PDB file of C-alpha atoms in Angstrom:
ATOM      1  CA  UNK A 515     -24.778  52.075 105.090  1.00 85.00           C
ATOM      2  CA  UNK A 516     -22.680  54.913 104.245  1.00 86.00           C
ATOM      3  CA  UNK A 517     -19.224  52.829 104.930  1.00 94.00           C
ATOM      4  CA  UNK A 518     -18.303  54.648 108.238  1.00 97.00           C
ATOM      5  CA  UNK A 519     -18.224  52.773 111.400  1.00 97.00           C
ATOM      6  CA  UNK A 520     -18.621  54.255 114.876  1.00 98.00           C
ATOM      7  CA  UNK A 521     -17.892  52.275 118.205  1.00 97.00           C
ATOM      8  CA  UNK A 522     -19.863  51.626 120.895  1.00 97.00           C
ATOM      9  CA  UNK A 523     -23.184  52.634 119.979  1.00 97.00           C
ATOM     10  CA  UNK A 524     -24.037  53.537 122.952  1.00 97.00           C
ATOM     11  CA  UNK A 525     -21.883  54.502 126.072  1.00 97.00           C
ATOM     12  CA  UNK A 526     -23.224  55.594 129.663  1.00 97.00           C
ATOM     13  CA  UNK A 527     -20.607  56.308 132.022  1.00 97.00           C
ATOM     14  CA  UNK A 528     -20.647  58.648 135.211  1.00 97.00           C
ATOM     15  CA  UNK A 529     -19.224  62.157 135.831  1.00 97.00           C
ATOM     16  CA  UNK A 530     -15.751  62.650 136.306  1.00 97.00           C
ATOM     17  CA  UNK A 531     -14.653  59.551 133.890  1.00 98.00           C
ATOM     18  CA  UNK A 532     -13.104  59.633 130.536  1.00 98.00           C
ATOM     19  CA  UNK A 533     -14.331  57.495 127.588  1.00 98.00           C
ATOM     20  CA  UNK A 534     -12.935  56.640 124.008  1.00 98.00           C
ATOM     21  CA  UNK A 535     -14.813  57.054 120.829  1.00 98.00           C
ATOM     22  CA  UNK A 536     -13.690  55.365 117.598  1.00 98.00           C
ATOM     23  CA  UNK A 537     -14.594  55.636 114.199  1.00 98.00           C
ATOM     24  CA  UNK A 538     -13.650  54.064 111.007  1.00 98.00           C
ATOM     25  CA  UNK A 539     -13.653  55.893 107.934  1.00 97.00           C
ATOM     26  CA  UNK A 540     -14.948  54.897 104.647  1.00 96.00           C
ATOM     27  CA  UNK A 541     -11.898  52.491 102.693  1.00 95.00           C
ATOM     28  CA  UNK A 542      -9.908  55.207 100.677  1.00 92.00           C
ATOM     29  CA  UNK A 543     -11.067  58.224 102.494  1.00 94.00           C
ATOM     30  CA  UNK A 544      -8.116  59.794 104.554  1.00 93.00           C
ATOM     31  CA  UNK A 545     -10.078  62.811 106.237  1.00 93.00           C
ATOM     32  CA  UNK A 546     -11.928  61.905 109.253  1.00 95.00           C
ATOM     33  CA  UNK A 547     -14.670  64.869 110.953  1.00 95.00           C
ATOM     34  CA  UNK A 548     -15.675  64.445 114.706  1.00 96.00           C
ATOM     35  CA  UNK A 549     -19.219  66.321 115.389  1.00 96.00           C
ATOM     36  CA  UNK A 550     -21.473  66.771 118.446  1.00 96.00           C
ATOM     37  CA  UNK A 551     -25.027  66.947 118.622  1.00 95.00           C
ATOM     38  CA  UNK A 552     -27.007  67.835 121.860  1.00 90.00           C
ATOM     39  CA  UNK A 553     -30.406  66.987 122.153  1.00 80.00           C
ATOM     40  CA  UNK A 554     -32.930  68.951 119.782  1.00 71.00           C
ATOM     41  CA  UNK A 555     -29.506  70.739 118.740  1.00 78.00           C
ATOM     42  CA  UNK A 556     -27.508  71.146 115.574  1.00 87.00           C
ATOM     43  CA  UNK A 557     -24.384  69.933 114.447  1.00 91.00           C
ATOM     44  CA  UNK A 558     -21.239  71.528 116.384  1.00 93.00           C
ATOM     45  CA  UNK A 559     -17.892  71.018 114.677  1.00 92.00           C
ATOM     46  CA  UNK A 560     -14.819  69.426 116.982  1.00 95.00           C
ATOM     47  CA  UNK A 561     -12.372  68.938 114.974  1.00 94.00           C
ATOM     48  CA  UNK A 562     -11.475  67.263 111.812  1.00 93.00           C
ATOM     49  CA  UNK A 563      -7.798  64.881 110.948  1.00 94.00           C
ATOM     50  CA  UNK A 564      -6.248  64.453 107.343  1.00 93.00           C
ATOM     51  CA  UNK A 565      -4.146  61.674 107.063  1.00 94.00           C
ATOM     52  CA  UNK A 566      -2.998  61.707 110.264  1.00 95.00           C
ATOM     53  CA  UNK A 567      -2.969  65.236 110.853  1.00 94.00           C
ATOM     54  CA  UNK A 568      -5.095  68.045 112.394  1.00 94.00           C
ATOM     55  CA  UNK A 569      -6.301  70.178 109.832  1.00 91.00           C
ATOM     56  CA  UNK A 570      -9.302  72.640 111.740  1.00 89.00           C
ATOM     57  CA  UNK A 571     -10.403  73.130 115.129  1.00 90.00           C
ATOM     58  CA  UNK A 572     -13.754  73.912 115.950  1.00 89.00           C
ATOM     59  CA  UNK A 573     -15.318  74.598 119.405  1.00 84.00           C
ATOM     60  CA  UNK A 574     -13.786  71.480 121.270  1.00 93.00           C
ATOM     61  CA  UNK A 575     -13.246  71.977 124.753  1.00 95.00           C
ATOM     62  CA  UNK A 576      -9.717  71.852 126.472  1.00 96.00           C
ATOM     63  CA  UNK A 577     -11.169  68.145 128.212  1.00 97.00           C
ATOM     64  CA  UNK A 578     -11.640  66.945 124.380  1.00 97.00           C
ATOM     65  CA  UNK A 579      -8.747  65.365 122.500  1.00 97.00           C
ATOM     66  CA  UNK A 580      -8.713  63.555 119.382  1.00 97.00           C
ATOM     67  CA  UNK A 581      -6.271  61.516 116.665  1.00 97.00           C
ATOM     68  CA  UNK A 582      -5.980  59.995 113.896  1.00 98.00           C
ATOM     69  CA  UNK A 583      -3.944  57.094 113.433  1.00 97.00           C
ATOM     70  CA  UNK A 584      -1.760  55.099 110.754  1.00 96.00           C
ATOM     71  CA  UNK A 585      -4.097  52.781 109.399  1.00 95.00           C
ATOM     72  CA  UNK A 586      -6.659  56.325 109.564  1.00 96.00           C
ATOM     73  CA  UNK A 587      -9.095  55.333 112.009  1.00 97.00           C
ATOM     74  CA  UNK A 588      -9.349  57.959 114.921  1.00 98.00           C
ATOM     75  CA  UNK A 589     -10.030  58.541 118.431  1.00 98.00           C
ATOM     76  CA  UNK A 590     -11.960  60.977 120.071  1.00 98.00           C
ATOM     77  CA  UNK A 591     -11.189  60.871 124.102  1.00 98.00           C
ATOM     78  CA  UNK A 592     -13.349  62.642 126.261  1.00 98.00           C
ATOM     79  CA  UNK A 593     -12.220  63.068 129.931  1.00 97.00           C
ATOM     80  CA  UNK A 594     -13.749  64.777 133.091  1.00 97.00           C
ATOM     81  CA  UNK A 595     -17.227  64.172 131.855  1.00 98.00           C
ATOM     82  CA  UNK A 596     -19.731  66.468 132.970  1.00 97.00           C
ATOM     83  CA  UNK A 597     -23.590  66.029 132.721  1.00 96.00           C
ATOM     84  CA  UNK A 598     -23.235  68.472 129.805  1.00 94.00           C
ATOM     85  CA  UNK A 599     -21.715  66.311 127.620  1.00 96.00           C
ATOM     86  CA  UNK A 600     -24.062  63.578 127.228  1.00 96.00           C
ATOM     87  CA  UNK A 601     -24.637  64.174 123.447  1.00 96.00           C
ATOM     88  CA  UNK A 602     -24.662  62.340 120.439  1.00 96.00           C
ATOM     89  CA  UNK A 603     -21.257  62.053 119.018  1.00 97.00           C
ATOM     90  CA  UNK A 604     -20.708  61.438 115.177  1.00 97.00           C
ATOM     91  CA  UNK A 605     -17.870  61.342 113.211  1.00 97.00           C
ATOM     92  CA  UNK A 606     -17.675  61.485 109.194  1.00 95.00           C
ATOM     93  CA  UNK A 607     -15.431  60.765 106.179  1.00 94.00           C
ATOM     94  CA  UNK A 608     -14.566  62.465 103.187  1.00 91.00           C
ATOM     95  CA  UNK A 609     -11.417  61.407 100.796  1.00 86.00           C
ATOM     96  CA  UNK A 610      -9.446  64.723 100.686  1.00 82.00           C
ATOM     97  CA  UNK A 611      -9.038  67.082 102.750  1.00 78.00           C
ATOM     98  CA  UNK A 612     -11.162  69.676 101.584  1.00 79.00           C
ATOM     99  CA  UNK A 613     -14.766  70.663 103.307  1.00 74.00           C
ATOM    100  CA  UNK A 614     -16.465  71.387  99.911  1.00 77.00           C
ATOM    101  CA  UNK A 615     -17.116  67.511  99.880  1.00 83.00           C
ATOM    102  CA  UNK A 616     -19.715  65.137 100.667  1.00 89.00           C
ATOM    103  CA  UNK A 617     -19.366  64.005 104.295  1.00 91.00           C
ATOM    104  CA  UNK A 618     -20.317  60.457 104.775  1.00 94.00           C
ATOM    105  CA  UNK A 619     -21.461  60.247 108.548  1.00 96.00           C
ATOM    106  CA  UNK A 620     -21.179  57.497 110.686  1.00 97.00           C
ATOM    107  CA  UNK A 621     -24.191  56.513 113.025  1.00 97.00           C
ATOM    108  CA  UNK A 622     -22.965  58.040 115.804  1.00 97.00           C
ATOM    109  CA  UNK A 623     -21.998  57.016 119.956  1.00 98.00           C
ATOM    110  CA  UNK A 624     -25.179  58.210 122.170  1.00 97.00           C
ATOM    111  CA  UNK A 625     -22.774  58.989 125.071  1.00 97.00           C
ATOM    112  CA  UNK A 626     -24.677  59.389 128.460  1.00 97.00           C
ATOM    113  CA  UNK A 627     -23.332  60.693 131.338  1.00 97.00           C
ATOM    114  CA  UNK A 628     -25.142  60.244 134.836  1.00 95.00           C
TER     115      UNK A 628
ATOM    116  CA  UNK B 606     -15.384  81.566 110.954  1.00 63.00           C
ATOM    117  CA  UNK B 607     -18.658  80.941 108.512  1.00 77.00           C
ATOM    118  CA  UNK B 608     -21.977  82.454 109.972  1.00 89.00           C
ATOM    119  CA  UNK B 609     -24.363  80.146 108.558  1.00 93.00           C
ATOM    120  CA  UNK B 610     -28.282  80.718 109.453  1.00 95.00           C
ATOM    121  CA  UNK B 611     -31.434  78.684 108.488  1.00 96.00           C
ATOM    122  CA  UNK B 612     -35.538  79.912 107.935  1.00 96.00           C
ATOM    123  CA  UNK B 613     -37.731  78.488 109.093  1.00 97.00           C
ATOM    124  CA  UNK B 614     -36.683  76.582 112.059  1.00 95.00           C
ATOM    125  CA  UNK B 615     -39.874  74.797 111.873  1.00 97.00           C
ATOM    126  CA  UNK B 616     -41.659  74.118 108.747  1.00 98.00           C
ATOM    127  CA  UNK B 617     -45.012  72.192 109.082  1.00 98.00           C
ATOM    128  CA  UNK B 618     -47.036  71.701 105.605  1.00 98.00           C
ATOM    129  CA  UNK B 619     -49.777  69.392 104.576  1.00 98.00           C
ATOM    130  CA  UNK B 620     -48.784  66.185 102.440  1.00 97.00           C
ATOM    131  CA  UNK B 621     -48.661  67.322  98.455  1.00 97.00           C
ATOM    132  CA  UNK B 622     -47.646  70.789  99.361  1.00 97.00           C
ATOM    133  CA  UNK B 623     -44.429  72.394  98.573  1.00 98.00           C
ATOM    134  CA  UNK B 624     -41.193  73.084 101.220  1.00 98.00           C
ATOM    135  CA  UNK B 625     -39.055  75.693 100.936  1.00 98.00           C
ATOM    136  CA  UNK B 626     -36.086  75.994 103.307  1.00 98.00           C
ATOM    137  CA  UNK B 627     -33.012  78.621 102.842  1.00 98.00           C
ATOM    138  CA  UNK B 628     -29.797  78.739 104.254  1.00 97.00           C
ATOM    139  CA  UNK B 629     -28.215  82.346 104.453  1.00 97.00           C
ATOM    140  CA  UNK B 630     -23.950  82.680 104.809  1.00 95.00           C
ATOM    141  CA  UNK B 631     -21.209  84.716 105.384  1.00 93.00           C
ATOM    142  CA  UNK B 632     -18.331  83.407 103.855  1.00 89.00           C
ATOM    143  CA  UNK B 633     -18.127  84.838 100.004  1.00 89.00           C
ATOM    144  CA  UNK B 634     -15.460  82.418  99.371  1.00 88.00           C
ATOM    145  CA  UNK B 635     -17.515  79.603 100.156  1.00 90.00           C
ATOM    146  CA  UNK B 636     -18.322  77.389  96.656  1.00 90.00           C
ATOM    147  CA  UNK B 637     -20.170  74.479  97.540  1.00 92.00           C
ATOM    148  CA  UNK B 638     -23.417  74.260  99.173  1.00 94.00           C
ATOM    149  CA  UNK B 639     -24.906  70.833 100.422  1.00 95.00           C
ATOM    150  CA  UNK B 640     -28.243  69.895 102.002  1.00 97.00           C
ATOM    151  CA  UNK B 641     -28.241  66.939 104.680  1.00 96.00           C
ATOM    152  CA  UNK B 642     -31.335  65.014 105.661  1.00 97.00           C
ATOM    153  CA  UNK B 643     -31.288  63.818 109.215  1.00 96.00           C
ATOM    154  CA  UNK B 644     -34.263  61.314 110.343  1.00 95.00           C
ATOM    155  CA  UNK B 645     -35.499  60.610 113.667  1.00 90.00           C
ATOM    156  CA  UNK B 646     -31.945  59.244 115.571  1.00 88.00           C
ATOM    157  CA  UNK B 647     -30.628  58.515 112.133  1.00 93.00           C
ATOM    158  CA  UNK B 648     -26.947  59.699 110.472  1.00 96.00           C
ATOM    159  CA  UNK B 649     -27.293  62.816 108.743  1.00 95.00           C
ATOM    160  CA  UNK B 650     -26.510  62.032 105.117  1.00 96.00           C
ATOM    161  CA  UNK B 651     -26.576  64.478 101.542  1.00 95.00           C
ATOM    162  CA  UNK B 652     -29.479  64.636 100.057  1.00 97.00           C
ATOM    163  CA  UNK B 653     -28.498  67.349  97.119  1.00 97.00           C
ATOM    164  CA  UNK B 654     -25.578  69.649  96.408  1.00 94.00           C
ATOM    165  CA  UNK B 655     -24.475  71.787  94.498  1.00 93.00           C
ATOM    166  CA  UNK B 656     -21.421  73.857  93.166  1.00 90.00           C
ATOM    167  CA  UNK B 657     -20.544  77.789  92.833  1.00 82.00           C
ATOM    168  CA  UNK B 658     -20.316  77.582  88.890  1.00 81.00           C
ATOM    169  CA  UNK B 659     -24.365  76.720  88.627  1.00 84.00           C
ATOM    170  CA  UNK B 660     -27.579  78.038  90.004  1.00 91.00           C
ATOM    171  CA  UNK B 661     -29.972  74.981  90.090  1.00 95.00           C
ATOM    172  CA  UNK B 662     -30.261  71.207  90.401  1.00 95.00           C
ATOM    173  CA  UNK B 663     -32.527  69.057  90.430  1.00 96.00           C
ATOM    174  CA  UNK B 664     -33.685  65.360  91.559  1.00 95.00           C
ATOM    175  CA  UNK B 665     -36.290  64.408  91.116  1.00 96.00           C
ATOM    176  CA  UNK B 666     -38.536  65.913  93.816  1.00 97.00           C
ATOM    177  CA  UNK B 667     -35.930  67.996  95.019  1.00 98.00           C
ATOM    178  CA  UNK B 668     -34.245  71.198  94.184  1.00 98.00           C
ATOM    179  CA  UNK B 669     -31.553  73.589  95.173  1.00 97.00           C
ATOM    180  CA  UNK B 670     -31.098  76.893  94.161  1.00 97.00           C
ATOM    181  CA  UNK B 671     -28.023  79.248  95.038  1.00 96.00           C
ATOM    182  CA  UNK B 672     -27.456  82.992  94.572  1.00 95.00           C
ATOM    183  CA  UNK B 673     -23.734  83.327  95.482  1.00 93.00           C
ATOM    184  CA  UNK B 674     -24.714  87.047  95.218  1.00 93.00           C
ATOM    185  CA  UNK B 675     -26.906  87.502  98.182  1.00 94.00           C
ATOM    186  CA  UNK B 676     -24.792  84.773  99.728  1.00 95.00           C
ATOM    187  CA  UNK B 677     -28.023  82.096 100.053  1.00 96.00           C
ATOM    188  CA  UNK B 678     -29.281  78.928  98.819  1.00 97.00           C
ATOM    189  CA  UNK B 679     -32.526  77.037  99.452  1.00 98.00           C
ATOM    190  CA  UNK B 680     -33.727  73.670  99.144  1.00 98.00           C
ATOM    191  CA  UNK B 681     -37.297  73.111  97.471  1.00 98.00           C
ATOM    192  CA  UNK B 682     -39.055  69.957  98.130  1.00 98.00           C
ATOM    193  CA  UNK B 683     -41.858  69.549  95.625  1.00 97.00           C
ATOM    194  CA  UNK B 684     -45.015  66.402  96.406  1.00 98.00           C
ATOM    195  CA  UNK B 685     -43.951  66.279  99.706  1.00 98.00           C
ATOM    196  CA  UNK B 686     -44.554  62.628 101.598  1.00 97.00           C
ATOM    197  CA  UNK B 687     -44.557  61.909 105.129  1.00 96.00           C
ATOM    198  CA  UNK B 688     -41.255  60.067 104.563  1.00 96.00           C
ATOM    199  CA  UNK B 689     -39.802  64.106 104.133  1.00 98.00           C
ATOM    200  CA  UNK B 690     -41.034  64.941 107.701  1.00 97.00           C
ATOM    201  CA  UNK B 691     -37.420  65.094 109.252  1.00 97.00           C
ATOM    202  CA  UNK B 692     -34.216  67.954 110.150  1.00 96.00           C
ATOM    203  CA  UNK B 693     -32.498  69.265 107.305  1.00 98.00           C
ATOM    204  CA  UNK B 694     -29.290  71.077 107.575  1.00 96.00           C
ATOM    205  CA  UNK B 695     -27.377  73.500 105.364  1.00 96.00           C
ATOM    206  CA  UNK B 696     -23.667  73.152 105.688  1.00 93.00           C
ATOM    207  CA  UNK B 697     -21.538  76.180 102.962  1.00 93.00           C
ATOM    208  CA  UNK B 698     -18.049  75.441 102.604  1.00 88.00           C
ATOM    209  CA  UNK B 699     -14.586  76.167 100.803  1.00 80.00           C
ATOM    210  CA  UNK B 700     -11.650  74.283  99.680  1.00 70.00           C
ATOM    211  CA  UNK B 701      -9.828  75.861 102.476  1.00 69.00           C
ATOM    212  CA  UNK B 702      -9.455  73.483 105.492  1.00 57.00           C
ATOM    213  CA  UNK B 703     -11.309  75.565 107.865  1.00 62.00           C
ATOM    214  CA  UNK B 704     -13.585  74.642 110.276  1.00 67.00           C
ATOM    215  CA  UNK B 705     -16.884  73.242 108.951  1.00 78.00           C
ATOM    216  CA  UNK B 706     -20.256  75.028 110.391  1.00 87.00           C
ATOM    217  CA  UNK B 707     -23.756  73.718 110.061  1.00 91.00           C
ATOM    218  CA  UNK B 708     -26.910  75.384 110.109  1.00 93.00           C
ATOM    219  CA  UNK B 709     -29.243  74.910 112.542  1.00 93.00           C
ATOM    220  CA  UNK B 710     -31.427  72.680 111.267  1.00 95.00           C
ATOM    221  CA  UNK B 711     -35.053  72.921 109.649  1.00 97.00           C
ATOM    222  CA  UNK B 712     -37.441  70.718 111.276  1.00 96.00           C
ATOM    223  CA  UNK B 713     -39.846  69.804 108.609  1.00 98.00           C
ATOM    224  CA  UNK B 714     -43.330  68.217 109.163  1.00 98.00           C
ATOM    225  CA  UNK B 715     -44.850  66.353 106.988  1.00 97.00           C
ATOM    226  CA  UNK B 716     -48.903  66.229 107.841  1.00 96.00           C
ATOM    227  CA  UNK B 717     -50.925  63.459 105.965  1.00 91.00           C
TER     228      UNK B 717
END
C-alpha cells in the first residue's frame, strides 16, 4: 500500500456527463500528480498541484480541470466525456514539489465511458 | 518539454536470462533517473533510482546504469523470474517543476 488513496475504483458513466476523481495523498506529502493511462498505453502527464497550487501542465484537455484543496487532497473533474476518455486515471504523491522524487501512485479510477 | 524514448518495446527472454532495457532523453538538465514497475492492472511503483552524481546501483537483482553523457540510462535485471514479466517505465526528471514525461513502457516477458 503505497499510502495514496484514489476514489471510486471504478466509474462507468455515459457520454456527455462529467465525473469527479479524488485522491488522497500520502500524510505529509503536499504535491499531488494526476496521470492517464489508455489501454496498452503509457503514462500521459495532466497536471500536477503543490500545496494548493498548480505547478506544471501537461497535455490535459480544455474539458479537464483539476485542484487541490486545503487539507491537500485533490480533484480531478472531467466533463463532456467522450468514448475517448475511458482510461485509467491515477494520481500520485511526492512531499515537495520537485519531479526528481519518488512518486508514490495511487491505484487508480478505471473510468468507462459508454 | 523532455523527449524521453524506451528500447525495446517488447522484451521476451527465457527464465534465468538477463534483461536489459534503456531509456534515452533529451533534457541535459535532467538529474534523476527512476525505473517504475507496473504489473498486470497494478499501480506503477519505483523499483530503482538513481542520481546524476553516480553511475551505478544496485539491488540485489537489479541494476541501473546512467551515462548523463549520451543522455541514457538502462535498467539490468539479472536471474530473471516470472514474477519480472510486467511494463517498466523510465521517467528522467529535474528539480525544476516542469511537466513530468514517461517513457513508453517496456513490456517484459518472463518465459518459464
Amino acid at each position: 500500500d503505497s499510502g495514496v488513496t484514489q476514489t471510486p475504483k471504478h466509474l462507468i458513466t455515459a457520454t456527455g456527463q462529467r465525473v469527479t476523481l479524488r485522491c488522497s495523498p500520502r500524510s505529509g506529502d503536499l504535491s499531488v500528480y494526476w496521470y492517464q493511462q489508455s489501454l496498452d498505453q503509457g503514462l500521459q502527464f495532466l497536471i500536477q498541484y503543490y500545496n494548493g497550487e498548480e505547478r506544471a501542465k501537461g497535455n490535459i484537455l480544455e474539458r479537464f480541470s483539476a485542484q487541490q484543496f486545503p487539507d491537500l487532497h485533490s480533484e480531478l473533474n472531467l466533463s463532456s466525456l467522450e468514448l475517448g476518455d475511458s482510461a485509467l486515471y491515477f494520481c500520485a504523491s511526492t512531499p515537495g514539489g520537485s519531479g526528481a522524487n519518488i512518486q508514490y501512485f495511487g491505484a487508480g479510477t478505471r473510468l468507462s465511458v459508454l | 518539454g523532455e523527449n524521453v524514448e524506451q528500447h525495446p518495446s517488447t522484451l521476451s527472454v527465457q527464465e534465468g536470462d538477463s534483461a536489459v532495457i534503456k531509456c534515452t532523453y533529451s533534457d541535459s538538465a535532467s538529474n534523476y533517473f527512476p525505473w517504475y514497475k507496473q504489473e498486470l492492472g497494478k499501480r506503477p511503483q519505483l523499483i530503482i533510482d538513481i542520481r546524476s552524481n553516480v553511475g551505478e546501483k544496485k539491488d540485489q537483482r537489479i541494476a541501473v546504469t546512467l551515462n548523463k553523457t549520451a543522455k541514457h540510462f538502462s535498467l539490468h535485471i539479472t536471474e530473471t523470474q516470472p514474477e519480472d514479466s510486467a511494463v517498466y517505465f523510465c521517467a528522467p526528471n529535474n528539480n525544476a517543476g516542469n511537466m513530468l514525461t514517461f517513457g513508453g513502457g517496456t513490456r517484459l516477458m518472463v518465459k518459464p
